[in-house]
Short mmCIF file of C-alpha atoms in Angstrom, two decimals:
data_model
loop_
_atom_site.label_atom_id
_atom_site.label_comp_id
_atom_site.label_asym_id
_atom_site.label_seq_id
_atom_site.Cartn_x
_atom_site.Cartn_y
_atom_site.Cartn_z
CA UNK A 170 21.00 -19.79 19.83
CA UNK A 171 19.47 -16.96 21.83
CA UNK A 172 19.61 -15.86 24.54
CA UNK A 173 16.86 -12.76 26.27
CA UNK A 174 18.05 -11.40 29.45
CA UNK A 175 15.84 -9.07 31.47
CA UNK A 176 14.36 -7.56 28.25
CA UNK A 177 12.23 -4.55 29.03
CA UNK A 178 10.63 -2.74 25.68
CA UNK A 179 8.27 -0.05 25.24
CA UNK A 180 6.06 1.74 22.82
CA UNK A 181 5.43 6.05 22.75
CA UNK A 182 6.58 5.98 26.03
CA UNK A 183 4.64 2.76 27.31
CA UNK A 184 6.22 0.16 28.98
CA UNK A 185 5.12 -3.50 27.60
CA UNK A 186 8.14 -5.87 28.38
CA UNK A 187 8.84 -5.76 31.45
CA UNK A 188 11.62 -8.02 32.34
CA UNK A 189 11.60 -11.32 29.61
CA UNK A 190 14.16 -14.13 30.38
CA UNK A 191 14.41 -16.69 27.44
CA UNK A 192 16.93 -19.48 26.50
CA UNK A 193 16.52 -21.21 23.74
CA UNK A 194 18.63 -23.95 22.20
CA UNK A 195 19.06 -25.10 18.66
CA UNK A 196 16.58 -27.96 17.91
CA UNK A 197 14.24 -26.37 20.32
CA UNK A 198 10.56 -25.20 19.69
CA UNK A 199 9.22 -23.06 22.32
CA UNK A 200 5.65 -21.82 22.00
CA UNK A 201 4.71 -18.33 23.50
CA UNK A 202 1.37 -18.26 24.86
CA UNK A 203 -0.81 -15.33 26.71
CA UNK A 204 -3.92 -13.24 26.77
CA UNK A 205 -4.41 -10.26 24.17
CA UNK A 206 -1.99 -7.17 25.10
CA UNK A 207 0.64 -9.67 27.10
CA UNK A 208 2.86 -8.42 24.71
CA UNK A 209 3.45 -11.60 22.49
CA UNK A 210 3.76 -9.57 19.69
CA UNK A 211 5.52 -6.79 20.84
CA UNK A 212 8.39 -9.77 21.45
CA UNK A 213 8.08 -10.70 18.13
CA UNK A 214 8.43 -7.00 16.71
CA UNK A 215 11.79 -6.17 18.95
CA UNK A 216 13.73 -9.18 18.33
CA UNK A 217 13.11 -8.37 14.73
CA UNK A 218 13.84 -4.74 15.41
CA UNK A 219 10.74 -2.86 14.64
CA UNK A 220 11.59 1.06 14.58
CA UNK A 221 8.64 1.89 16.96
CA UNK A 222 9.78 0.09 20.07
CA UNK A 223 12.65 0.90 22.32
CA UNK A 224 14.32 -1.39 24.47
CA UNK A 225 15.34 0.17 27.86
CA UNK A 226 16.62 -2.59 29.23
CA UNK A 227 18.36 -5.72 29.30
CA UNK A 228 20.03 -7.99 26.02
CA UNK A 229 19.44 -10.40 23.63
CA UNK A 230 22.44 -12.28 22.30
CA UNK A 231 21.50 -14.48 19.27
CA UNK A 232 24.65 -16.78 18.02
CA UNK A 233 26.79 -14.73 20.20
CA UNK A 234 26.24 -11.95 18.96
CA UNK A 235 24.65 -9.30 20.56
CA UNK A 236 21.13 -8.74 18.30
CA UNK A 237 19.82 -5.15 19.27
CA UNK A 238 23.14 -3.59 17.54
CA UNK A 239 21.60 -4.82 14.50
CA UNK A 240 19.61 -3.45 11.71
CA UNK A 241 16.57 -5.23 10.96
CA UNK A 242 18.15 -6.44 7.65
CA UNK A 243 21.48 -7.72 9.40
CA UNK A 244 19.07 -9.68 12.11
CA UNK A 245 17.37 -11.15 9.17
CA UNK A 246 20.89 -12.00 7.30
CA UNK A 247 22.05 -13.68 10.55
CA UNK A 248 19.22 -15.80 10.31
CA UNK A 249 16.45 -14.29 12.38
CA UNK A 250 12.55 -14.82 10.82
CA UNK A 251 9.79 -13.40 11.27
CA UNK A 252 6.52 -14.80 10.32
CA UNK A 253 4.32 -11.44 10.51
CA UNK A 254 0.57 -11.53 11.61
CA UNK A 255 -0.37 -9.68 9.12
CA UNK A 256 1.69 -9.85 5.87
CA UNK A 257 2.23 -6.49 3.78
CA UNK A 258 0.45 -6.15 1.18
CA UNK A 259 3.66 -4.58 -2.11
CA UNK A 260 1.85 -4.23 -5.03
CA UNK A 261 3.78 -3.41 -7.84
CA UNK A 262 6.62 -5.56 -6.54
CA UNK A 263 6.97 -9.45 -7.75
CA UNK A 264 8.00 -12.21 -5.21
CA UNK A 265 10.19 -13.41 -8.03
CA UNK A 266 12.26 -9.58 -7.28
CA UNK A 267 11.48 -9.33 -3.64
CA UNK A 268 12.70 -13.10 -3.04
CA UNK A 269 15.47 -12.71 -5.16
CA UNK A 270 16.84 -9.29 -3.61
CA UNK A 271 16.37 -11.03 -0.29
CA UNK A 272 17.95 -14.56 -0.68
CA UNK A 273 20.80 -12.32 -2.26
CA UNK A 274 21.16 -10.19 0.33
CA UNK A 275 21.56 -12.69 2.85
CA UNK A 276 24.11 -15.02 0.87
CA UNK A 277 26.59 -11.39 0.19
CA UNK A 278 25.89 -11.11 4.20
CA UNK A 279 27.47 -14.77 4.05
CA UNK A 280 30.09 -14.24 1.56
CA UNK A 281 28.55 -16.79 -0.65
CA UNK A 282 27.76 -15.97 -4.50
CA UNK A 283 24.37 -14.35 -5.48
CA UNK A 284 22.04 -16.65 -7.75
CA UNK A 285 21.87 -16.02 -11.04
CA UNK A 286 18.11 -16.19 -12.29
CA UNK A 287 18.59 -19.83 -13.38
CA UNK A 288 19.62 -21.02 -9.98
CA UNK A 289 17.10 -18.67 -8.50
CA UNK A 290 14.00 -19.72 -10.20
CA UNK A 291 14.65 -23.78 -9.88
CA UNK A 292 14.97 -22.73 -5.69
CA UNK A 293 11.75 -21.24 -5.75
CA UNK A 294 10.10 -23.59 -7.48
CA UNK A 295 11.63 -26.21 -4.61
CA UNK A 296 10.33 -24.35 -2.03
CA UNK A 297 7.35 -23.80 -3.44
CA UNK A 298 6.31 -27.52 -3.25
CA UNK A 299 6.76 -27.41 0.02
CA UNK A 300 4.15 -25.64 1.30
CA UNK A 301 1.61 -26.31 -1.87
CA UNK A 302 1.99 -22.69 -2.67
CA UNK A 303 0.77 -22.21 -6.53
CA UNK A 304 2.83 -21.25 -9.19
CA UNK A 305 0.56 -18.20 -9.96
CA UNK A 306 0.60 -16.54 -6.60
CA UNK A 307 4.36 -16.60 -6.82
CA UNK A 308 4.15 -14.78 -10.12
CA UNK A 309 1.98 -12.19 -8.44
CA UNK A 310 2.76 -8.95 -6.65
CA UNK A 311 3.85 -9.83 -2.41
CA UNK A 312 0.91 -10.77 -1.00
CA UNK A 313 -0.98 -8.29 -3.48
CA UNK A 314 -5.01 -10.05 -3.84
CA UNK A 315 -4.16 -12.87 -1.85
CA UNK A 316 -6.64 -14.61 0.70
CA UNK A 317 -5.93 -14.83 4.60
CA UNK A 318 -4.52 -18.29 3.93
CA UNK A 319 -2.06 -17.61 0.88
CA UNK A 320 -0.81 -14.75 2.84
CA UNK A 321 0.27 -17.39 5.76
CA UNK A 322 1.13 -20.17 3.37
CA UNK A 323 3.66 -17.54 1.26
CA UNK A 324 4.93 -16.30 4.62
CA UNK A 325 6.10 -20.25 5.10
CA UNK A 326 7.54 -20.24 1.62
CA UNK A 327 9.57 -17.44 1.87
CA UNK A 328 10.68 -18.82 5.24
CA UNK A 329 11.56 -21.90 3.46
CA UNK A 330 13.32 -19.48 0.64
CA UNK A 331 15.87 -18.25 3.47
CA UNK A 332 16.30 -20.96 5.74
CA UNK A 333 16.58 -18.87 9.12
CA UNK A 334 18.13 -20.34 12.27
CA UNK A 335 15.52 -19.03 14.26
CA UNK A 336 11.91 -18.59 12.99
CA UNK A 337 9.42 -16.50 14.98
CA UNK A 338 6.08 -17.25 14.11
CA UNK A 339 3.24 -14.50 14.64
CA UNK A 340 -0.15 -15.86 15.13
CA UNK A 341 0.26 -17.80 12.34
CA UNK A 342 -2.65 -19.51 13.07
CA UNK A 343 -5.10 -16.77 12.98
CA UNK A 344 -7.41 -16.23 10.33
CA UNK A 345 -6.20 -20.05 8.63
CA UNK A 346 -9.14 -22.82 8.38
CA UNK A 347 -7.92 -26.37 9.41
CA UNK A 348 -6.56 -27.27 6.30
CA UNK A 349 -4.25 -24.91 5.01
CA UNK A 350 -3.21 -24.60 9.36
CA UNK A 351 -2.46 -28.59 7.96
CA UNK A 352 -0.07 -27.54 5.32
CA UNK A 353 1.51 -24.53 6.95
CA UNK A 354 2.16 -26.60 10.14
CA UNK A 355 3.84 -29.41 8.12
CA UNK A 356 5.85 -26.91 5.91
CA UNK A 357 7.27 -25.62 9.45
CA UNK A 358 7.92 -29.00 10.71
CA UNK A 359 9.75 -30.50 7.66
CA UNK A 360 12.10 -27.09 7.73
CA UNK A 361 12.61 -27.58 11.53
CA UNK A 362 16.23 -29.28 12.06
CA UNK A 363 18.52 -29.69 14.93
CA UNK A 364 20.66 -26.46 13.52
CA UNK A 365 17.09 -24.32 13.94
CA UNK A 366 15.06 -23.14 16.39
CA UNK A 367 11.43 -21.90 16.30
CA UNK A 368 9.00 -19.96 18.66
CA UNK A 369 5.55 -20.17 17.88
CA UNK A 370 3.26 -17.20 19.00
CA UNK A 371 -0.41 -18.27 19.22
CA UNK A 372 -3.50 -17.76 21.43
CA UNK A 373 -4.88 -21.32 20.81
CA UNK A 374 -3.81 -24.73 21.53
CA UNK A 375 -4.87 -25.62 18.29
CA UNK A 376 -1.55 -25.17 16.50
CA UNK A 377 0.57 -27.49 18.88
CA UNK A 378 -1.57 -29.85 18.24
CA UNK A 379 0.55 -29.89 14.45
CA UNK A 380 3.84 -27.95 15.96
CA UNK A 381 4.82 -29.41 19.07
CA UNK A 382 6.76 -27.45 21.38
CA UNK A 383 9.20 -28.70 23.60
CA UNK A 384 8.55 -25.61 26.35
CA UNK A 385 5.51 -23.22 26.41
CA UNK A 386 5.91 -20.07 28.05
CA UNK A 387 3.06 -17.75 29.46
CA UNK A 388 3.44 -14.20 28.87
CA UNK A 389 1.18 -12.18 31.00
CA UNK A 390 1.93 -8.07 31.81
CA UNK A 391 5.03 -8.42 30.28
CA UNK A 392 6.63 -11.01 31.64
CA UNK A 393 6.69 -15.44 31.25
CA UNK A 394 4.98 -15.85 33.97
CA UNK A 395 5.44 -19.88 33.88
CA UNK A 396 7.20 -22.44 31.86
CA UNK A 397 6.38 -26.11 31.54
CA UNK A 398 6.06 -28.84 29.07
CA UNK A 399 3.66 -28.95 26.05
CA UNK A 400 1.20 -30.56 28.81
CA UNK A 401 0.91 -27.11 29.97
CA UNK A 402 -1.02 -25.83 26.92
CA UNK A 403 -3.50 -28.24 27.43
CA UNK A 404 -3.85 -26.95 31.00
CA UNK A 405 -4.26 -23.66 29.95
CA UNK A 406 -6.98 -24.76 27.56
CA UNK A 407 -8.72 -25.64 30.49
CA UNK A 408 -8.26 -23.30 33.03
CA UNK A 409 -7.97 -20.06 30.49
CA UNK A 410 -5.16 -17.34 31.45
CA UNK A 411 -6.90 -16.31 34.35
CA UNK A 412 -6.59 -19.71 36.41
CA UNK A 413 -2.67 -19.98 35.55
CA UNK A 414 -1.58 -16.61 36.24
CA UNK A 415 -3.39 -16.44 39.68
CA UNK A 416 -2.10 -20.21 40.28
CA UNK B 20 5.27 27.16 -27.84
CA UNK B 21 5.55 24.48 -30.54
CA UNK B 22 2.41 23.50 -32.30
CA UNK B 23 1.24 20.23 -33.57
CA UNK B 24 -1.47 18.76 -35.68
CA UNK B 25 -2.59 15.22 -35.79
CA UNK B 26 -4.09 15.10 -38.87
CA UNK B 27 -6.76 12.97 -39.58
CA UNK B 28 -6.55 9.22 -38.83
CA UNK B 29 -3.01 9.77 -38.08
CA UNK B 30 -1.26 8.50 -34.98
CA UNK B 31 1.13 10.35 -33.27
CA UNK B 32 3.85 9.77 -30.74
CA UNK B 33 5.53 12.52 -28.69
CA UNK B 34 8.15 11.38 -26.15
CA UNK B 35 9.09 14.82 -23.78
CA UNK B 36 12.10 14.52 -21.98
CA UNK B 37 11.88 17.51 -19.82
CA UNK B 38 15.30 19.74 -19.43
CA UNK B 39 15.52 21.49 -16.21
CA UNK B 40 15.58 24.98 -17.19
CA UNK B 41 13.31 24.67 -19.90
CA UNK B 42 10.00 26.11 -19.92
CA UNK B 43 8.19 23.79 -22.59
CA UNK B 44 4.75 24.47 -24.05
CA UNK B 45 2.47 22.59 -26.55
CA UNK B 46 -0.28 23.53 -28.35
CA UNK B 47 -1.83 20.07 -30.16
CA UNK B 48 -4.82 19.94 -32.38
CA UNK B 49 -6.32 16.46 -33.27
CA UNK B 50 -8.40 16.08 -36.27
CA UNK B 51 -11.01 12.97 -36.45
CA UNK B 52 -10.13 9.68 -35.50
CA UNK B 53 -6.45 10.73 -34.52
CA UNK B 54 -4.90 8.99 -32.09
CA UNK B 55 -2.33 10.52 -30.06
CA UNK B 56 0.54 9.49 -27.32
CA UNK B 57 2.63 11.90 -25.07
CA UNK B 58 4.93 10.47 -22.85
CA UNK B 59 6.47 13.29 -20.48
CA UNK B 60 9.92 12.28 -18.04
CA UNK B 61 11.10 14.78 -15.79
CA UNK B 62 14.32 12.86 -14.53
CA UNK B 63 16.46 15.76 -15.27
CA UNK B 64 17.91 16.51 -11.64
CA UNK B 65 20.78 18.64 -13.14
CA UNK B 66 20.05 22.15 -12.15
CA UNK B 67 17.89 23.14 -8.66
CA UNK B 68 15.41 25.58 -11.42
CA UNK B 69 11.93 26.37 -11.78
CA UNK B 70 10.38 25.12 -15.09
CA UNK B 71 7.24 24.17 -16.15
CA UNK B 72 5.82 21.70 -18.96
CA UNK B 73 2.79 22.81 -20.68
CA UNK B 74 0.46 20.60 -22.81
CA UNK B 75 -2.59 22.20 -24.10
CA UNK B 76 -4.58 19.52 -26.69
CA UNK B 77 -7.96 19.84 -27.76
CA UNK B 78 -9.84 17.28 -30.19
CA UNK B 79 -11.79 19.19 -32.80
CA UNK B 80 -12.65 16.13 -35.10
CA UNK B 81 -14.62 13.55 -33.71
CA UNK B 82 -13.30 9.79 -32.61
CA UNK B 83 -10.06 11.15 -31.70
CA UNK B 84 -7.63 9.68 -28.67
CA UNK B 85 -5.95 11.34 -26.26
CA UNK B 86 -3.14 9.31 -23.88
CA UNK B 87 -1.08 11.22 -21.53
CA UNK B 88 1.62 9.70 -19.13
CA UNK B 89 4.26 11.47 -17.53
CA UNK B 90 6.46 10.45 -14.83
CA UNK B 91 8.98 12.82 -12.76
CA UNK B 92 12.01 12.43 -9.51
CA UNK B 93 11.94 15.94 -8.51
CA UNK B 94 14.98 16.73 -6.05
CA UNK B 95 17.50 19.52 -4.20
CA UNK B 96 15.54 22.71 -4.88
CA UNK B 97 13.66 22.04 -8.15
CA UNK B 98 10.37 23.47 -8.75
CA UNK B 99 8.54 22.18 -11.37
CA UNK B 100 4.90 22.04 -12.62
CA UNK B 101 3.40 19.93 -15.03
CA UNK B 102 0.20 21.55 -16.53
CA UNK B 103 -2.24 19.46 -19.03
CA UNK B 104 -5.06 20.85 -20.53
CA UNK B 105 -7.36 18.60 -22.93
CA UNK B 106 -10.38 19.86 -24.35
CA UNK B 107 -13.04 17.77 -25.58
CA UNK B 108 -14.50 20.21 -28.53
CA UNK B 109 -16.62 17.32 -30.37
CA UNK B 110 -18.37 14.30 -29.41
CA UNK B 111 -17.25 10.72 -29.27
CA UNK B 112 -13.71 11.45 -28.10
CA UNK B 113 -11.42 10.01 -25.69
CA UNK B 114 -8.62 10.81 -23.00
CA UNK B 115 -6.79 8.88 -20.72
CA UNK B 116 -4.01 11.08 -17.84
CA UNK B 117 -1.82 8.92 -15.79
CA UNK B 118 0.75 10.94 -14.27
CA UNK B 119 3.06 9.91 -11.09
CA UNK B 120 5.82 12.04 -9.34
CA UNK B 121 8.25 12.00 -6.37
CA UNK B 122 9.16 14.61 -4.45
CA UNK B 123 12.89 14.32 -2.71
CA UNK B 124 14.75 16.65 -1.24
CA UNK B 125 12.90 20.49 -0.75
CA UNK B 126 11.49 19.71 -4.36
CA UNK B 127 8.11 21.68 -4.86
CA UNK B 128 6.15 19.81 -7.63
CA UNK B 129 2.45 20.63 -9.37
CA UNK B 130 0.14 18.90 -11.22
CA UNK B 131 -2.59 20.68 -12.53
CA UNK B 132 -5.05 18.77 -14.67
CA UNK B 133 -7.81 20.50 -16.56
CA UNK B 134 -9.87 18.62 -18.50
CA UNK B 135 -12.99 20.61 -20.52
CA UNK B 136 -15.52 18.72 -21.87
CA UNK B 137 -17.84 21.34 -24.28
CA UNK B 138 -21.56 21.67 -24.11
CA UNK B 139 -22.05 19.78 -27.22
CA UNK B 140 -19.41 16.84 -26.90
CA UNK B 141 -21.47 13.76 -25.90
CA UNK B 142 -19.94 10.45 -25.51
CA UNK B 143 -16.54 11.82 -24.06
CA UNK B 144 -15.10 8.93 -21.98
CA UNK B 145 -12.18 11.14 -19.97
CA UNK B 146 -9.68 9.47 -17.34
CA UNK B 147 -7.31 11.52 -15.30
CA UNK B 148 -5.54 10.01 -12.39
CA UNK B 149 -2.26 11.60 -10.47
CA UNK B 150 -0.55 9.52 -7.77
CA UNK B 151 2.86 11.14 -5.70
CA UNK B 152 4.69 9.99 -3.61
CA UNK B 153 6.99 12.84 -1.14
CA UNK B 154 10.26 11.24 -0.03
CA UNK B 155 11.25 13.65 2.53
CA UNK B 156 9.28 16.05 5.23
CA UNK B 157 10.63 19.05 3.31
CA UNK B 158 8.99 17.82 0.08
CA UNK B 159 5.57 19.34 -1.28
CA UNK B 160 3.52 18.33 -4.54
CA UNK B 161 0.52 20.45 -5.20
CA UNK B 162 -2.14 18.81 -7.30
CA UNK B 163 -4.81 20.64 -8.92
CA UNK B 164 -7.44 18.22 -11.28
CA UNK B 165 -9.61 20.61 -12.75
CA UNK B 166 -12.62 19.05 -14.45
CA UNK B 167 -15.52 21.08 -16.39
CA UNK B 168 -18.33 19.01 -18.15
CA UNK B 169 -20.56 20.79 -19.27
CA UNK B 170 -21.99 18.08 -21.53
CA UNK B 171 -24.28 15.69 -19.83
CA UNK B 172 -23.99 12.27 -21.39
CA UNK B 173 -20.45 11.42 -20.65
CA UNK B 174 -17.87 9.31 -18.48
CA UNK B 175 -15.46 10.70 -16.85
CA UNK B 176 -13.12 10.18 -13.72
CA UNK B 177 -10.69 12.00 -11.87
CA UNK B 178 -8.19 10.94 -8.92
CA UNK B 179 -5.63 12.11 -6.90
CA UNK B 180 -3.41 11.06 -4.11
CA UNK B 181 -0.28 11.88 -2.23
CA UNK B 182 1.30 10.03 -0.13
CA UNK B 183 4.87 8.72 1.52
CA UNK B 184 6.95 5.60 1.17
CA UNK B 185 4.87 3.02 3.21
CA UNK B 186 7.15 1.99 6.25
CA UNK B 187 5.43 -1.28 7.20
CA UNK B 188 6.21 -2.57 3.07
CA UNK B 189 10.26 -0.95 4.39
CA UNK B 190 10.00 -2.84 7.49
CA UNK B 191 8.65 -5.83 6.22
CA UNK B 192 11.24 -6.00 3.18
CA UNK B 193 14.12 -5.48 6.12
CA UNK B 194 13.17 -8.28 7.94
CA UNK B 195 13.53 -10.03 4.97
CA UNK B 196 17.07 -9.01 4.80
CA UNK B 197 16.92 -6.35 1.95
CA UNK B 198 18.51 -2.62 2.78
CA UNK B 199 16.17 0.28 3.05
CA UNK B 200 17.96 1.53 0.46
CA UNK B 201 17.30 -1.42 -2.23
CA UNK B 202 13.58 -2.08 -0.36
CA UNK B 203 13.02 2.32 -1.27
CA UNK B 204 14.50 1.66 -4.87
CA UNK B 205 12.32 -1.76 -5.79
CA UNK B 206 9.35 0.46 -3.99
CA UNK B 207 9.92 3.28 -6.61
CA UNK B 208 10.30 1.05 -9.51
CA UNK B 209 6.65 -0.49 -8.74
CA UNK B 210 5.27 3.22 -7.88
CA UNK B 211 6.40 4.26 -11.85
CA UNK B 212 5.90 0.52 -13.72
CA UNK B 213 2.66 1.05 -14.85
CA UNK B 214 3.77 4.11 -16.49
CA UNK B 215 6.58 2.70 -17.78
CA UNK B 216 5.00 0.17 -19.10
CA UNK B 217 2.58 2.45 -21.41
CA UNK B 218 5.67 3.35 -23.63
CA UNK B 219 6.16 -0.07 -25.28
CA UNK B 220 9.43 0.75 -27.10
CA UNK B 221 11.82 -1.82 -25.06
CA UNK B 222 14.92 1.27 -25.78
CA UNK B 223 13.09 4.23 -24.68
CA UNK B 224 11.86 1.81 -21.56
CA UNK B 225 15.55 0.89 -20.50
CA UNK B 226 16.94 4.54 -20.90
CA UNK B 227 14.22 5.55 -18.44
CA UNK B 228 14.94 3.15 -15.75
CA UNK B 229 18.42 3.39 -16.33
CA UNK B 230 17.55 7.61 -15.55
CA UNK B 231 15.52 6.65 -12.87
CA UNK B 232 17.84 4.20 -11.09
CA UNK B 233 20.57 6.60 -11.30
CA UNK B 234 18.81 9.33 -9.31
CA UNK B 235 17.60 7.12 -6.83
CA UNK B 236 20.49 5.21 -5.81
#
């Protein structure tokens, strides 16, 4: 599914991958742990091809194909998600028009037929019900008004909307109380599949509690520093970064 | 210079569509309890000219409305500038400005806004707002609100902004697997909707987004 090979990235000029190796299988979740400024994020941002970083070295091939000749849009089409940290904010724009430009997008990319607004609007109310997200926040501008949670919870749905192969999620996590983290981590887990993979970005255990990962990888400086099993979260949560990366 | 008068208790409807070359001016008088709506498009990127629309209204009977919206695509070399200039003569009136423009290209665009409010006319409630949006580096939009009150029970509000195409709504829409090209155009749409929206004649309303489409494409 993909495959990261001696990644190095950097931003104005400043390195912040500095060699990542990743495999990761379809029907695999692999959680990405690490302290603040690891550069969790910054792994999130150049898979999905963020303008401001520049890889200097090293590949990623995602379904054999090799993913930094894409455009952000064509990573997307090919089935790459991200799940941002922090949501934008489109006012003016519906999620009824954004969705249905970028479901359409992706099934031209696919050489299937777009929706017409019929089909379109009886899909998002489907995926709607799956992660409890209300009728009138779909009706809204993206993400215009909403609350911390909503934003998370309609970053789930629209993952839902476009069924990715691979699903990146950003801190998810942050900034959600324990209930909607509930419903976001179910709506993840009910789309997960043997066909998809997904790599969780998060600080906290917390998450895996709901989205268990079959490898976690610390990220420290730059670089997965170890892998292991999900036990290895817990040991982290005991030891904090400091006692893993000197171990 | 054409000249208007809304007479008294009338309402009134003026829909400008600007032509390039044209230098247009209007000189509007609104008797009491008058209401009247000018809509203003500049979406004519035919000819790289300087023009200018002019709108110079002033209420001189008392209750009257004023509602100005304008939107404009300015592109290649064009240079225009939109000018309004309400006067509030007698108490108890009111004016609302919402104007929006982007700037492609080397466009130069202005916006000046004056808005007089007389010694003697209490009660004014007066809106302006301008919002742009520049497309390119090379593209400039001056913007000039002018306000003098010189009447002291009153409300009145003034804003302006410019600003570019927000990259992290472009990058975000990408990701989602929409172009930069369709993520720019849906962005434009929702910079001029609320204007749009202000027109409420469903024919008028499709020819201008079929105008606007076509330049933006």
């Amino acid at each position: 599914m993909l495959d990261i090979r001696n990644l190095h990235a950097s931003i104005a000029g400043k390195e912040i991958l500095k060699g990542i190796n990743l495999h990761i299988s379809a029907g695999e979740t692999h959680a990405i742990m690490g302290p603040n400024g690891a550069g969790k994020s910054t792994l999130s941002a150049v898979l999905a091809g963020h303008p401001a970083y520049t890889v200097t070295e090293g590949e990623v091939i995602f379904r054999g194909k090799n993913l930094l000749e894409m455009t952000p849009e064509v990573r997307a089409r090919e089935g790459l998600f991200l799940s941002f940290q922090y949501p934008v904010e489109i006012p003016g724009v519906s999620m009824t028009n954004f969705m249905r430009a970028a479901v359409n997008a992706k099934r031209e990319h696919n050489g299937l037929p777009v929706l017409n607004a019929g089909e379109f609007l009886k899909l998002m109310r489907a995926k709607r019900a799956l992660v409890e997200l209300d009728n009138k926040l779909a009706g809204r501008s993206v993400n215009e008004g909403f609350s911390g949670g909503e934003k998370k919870r309609n970053e789930i749905f629209q993952m839902a909307m476009l069924e990715p192969c691979l699903s990146i999620l950003d801190e998810t996590d942050s900034g959600l109380d324990i209930d909607a983290l509930r419903i976001v981590a179910e709506g993840v887990n009910k789309l997960h599949n043997e066909t998809s993979a997904t790599i969780v970005i998060t600080h906290y255990q917390r998450l895996l509690d709901y989205i268990v990962p079959d490898f976690v990888h610390i990220l420290a400086d730059g670089q997965i520093v170890r892998t292991g099993g999900k036990e290895l979260a817990l040991e982290l949560e005991q030891t904090g970064y400091a006692g893993l990366v000197n171990n | 210079m054409q000249e208007i008068i809304v007479h008294k208790g009338e309402k009134k409807h003026l829909v400008i569509m600007h032509v390039a070359e044209e230098c247009a001016q209007w000189q509007i008088k609104q008797e009491a309890d008058s209401v009247l709506t000018v809509h203003v498009f500049c979406l004519d990127t035919t000819a790289d000219t300087e023009s200018s629309v002019i709108l110079d209204i002033e209420q001189i009977g008392e209750h009257a409305e004023t509602y100005i919206y304008g939107l404009g695509i300015l592109t290649g070399k064009q240079q225009i500038s939109v000018r309004t200039h309400v006067k509030h003569s007698v108490p108890n009136g009111k004016s609302n400005q919402l104007l929006k423009f982007a700037v492609r290209d080397e466009a130069k665009g202005s916006f000046v806004g004056e808005l007089i409010v007389a010694p003697h006319a209490q009660h004014t409630e007066a809106m302006q707002t301008n919002r742009n949006v520049l497309l390119s580096p090379t593209a400039t939009m001056h913007t000039q609100p002018q306000l003098e009150i010189y009447a002291d029970d009153v409300k009145c509000s003034h804003g302006a902004t410019t600003g570019q195409i927000d990259e992290s709504a472009l990058f975000y829409m990408q990701q989602r697997g929409i172009a930069p090209d369709e993520a720019r155009r849906l962005l434009l749409a929702a910079f001029f909707h609320d204007v749009q929206t202000t027109l409420n004649e469903p024919a008028v309303e499709d020819r201008i987004q079929r105008k606007i489409e076509k330049i933006i494409l």
